[in-house]
CSV table of N, CA and C in Angstrom, one decimal:
chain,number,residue,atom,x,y,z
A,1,UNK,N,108.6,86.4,116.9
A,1,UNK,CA,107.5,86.4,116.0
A,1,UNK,C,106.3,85.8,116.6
A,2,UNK,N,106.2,84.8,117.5
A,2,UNK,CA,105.1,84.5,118.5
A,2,UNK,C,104.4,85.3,118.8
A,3,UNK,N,104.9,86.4,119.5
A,3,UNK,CA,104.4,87.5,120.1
A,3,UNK,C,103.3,87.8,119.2
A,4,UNK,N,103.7,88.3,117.8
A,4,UNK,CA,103.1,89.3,117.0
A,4,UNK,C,101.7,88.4,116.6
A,5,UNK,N,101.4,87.5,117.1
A,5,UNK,CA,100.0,86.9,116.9
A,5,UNK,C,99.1,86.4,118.0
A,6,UNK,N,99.3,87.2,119.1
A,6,UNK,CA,99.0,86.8,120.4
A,6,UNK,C,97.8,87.4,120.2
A,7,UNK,N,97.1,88.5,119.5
A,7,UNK,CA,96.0,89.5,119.8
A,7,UNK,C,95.2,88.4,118.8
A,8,UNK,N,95.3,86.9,117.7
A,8,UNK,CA,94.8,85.8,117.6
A,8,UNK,C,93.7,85.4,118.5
A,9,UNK,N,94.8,85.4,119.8
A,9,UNK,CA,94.5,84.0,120.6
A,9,UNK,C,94.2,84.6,121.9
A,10,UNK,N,94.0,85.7,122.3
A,10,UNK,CA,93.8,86.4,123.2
A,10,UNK,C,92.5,85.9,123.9
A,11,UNK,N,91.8,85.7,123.2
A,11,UNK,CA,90.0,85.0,123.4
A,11,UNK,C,89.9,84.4,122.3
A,12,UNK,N,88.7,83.4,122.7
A,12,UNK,CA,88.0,82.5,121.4
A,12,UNK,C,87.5,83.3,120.1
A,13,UNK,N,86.8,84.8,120.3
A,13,UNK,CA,86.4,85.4,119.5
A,13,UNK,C,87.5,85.7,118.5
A,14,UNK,N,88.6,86.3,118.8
A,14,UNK,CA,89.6,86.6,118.6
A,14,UNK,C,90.3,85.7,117.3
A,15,UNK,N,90.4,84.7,118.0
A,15,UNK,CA,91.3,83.8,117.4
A,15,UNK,C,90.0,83.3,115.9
A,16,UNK,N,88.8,83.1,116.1
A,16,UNK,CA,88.1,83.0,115.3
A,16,UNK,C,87.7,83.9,114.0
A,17,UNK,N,87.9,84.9,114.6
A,17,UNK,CA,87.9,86.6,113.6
A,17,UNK,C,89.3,85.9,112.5
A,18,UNK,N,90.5,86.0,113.3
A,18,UNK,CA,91.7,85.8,112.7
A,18,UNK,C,91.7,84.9,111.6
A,19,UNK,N,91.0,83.9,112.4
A,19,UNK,CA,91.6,82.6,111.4
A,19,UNK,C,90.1,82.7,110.3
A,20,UNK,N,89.2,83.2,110.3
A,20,UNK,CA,88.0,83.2,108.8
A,20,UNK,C,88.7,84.8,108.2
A,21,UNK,N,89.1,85.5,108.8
A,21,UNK,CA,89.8,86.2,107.9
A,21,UNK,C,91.0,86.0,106.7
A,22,UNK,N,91.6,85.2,107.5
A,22,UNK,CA,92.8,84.8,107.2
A,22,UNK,C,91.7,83.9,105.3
A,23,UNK,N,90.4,83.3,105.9
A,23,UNK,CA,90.5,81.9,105.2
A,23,UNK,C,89.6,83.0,103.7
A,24,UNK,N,88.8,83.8,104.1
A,24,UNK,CA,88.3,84.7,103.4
A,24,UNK,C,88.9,85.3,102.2
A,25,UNK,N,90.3,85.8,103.1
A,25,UNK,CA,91.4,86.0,102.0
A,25,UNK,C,92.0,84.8,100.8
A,26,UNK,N,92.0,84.2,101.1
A,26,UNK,CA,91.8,82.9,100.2
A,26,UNK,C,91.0,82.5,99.5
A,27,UNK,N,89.4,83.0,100.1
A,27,UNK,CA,88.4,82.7,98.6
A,27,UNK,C,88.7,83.7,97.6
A,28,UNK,N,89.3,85.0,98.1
A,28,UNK,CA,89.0,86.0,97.0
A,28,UNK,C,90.3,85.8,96.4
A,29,UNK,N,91.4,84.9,96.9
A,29,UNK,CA,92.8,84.8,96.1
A,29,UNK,C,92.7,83.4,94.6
A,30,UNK,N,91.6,82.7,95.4
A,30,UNK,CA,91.7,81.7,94.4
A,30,UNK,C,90.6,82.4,93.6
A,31,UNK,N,89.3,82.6,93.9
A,31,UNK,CA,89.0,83.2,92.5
A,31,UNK,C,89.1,83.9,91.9
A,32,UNK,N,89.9,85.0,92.4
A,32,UNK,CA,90.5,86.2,91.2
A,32,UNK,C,91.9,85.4,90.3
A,33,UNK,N,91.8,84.7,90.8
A,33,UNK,CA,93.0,83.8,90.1
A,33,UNK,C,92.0,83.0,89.0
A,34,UNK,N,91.0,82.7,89.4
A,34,UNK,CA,90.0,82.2,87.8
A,34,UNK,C,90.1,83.2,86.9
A,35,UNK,N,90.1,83.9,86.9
A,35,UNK,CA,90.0,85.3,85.7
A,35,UNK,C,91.4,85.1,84.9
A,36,UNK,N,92.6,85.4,85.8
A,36,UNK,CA,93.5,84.2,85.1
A,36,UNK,C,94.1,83.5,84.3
A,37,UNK,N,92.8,82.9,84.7
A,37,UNK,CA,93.5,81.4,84.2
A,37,UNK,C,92.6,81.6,82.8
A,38,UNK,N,91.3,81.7,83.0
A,38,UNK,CA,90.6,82.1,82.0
A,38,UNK,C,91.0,83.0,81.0
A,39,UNK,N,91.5,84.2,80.8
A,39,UNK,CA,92.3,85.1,80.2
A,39,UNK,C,93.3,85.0,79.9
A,40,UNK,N,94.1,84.6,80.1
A,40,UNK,CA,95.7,83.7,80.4
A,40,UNK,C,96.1,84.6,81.2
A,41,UNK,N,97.4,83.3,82.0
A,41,UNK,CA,97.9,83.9,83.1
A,41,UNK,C,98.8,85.3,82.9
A,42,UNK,N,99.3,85.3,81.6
A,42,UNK,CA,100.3,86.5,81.2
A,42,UNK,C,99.8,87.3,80.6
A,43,UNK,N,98.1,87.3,80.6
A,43,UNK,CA,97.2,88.5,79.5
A,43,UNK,C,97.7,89.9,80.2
A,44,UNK,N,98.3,90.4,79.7
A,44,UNK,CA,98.9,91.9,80.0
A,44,UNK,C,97.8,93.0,80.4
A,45,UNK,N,96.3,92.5,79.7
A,45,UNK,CA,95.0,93.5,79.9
A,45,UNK,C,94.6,92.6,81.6
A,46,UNK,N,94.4,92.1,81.8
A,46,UNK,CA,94.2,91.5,83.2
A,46,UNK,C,95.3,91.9,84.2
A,47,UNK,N,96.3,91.7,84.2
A,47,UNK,CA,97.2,92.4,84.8
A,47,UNK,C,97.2,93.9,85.1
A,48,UNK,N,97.3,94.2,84.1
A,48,UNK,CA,97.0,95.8,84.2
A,48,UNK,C,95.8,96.1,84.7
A,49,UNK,N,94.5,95.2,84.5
A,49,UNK,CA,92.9,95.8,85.3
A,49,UNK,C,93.9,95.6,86.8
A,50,UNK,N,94.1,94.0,87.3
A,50,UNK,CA,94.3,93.8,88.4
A,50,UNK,C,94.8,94.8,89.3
A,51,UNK,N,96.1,95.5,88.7
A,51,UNK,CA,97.0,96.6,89.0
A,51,UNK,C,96.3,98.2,89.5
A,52,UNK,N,95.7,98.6,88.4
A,52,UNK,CA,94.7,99.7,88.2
A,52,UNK,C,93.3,99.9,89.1
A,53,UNK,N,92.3,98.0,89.4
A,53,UNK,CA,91.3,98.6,89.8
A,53,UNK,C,91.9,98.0,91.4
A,54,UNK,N,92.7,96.7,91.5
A,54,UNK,CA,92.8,96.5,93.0
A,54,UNK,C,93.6,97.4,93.4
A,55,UNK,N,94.9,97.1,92.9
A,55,UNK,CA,96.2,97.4,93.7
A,55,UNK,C,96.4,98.9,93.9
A,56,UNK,N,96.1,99.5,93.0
A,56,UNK,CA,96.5,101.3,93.0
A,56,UNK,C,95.4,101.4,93.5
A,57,UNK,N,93.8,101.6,93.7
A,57,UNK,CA,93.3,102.1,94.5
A,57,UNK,C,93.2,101.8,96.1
A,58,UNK,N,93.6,100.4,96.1
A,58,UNK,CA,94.2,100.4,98.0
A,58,UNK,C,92.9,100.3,98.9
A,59,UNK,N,93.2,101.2,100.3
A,59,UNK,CA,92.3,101.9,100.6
A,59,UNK,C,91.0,102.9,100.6
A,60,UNK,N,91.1,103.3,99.2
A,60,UNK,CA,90.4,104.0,99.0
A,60,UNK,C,89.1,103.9,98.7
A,61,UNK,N,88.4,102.7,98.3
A,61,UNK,CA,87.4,102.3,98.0
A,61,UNK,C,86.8,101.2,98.9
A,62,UNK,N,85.8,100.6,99.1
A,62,UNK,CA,85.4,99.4,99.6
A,62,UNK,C,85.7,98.2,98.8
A,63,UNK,N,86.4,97.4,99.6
A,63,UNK,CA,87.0,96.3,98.8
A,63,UNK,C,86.2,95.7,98.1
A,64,UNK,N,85.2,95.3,98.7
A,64,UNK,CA,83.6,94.6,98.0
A,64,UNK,C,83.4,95.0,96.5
A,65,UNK,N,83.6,96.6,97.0
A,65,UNK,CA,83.4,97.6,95.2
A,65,UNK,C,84.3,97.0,94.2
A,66,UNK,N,85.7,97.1,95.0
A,66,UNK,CA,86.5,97.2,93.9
A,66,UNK,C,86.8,95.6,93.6
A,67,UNK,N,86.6,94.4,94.0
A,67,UNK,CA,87.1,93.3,93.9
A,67,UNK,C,85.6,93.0,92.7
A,68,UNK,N,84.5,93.6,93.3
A,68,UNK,CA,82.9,93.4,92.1
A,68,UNK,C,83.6,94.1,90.3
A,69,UNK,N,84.0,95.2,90.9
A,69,UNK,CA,84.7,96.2,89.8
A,69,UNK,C,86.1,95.1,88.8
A,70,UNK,N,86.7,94.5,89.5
A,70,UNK,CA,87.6,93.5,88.7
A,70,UNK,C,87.4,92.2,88.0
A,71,UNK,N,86.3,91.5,89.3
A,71,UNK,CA,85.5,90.1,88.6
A,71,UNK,C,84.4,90.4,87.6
A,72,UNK,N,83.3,91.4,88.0
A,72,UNK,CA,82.5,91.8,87.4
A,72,UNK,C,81.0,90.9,88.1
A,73,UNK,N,81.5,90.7,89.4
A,73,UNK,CA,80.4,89.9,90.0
A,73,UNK,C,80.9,89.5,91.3
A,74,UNK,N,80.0,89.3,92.6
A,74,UNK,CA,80.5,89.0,94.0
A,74,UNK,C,81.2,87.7,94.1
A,75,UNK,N,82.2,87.5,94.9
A,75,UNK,CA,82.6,86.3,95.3
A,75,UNK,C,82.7,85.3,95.1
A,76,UNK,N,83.0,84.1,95.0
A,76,UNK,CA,82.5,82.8,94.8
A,76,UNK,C,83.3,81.9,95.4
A,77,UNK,N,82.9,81.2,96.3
A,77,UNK,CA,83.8,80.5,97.3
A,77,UNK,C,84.3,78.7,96.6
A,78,UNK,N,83.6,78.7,95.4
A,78,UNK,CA,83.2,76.7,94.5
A,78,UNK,C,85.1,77.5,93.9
A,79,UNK,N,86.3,78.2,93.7
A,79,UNK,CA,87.5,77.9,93.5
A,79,UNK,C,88.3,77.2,94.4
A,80,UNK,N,88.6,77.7,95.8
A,80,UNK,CA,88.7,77.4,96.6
A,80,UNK,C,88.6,76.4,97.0
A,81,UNK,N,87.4,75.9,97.3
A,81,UNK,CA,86.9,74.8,97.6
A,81,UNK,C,87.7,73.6,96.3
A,82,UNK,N,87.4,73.6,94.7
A,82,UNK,CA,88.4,72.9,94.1
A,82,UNK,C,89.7,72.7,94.4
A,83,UNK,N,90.0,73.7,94.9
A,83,UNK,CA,91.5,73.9,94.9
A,83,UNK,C,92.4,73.4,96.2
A,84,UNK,N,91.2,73.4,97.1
A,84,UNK,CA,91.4,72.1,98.5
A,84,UNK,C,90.9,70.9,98.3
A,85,UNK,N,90.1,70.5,96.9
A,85,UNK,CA,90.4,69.0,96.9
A,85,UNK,C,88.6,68.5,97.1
A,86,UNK,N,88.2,69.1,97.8
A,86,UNK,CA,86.6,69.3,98.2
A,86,UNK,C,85.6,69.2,97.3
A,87,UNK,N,85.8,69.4,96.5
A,87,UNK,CA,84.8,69.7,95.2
A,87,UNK,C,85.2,69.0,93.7
């Protein structure tokens, strides 16, 4: 399993692409996770958007669209940031 993260660390650029991607993915995980919490965790209609506008369209759309299309507004990095203690 080493191997399979070698194209990381290959160069500086590299490894730096990797690892704000990596961290990117985690602003959009904690705050689509506010919706949530806000809605309740087990709201069946959130689940079902989550399913319908993320998950089943996939590829097919520009993430940006469809993640705007679920929150109802761009990004917000202040969950995150709570959720490491930071804020």
């Amino acid at each position: 399993m080493l191997a399979g993260f070698t194209h990381l660390f290959a160069s500086p650029e590299g490894y730096a692409a990797g690892y704000y991607s990596y961290k990117w993915a985690e602003v959009l995980d904690a705050d689509a996770f506010t919706r949530f919490q806000r809605e309740g965790i087990f709201n069946p209609d959130v689940g079902r958007q989550f399913r319908q506008i993320i998950l089943e369209r996939g590829d097919s759309a520009d993430p940006a669209e469809l993640y705007r299309a679920f929150m109802g507004r761009d990004p917000d990095p202040e969950p995150l940031l709570k959720r490491l203690g930071l804020r």
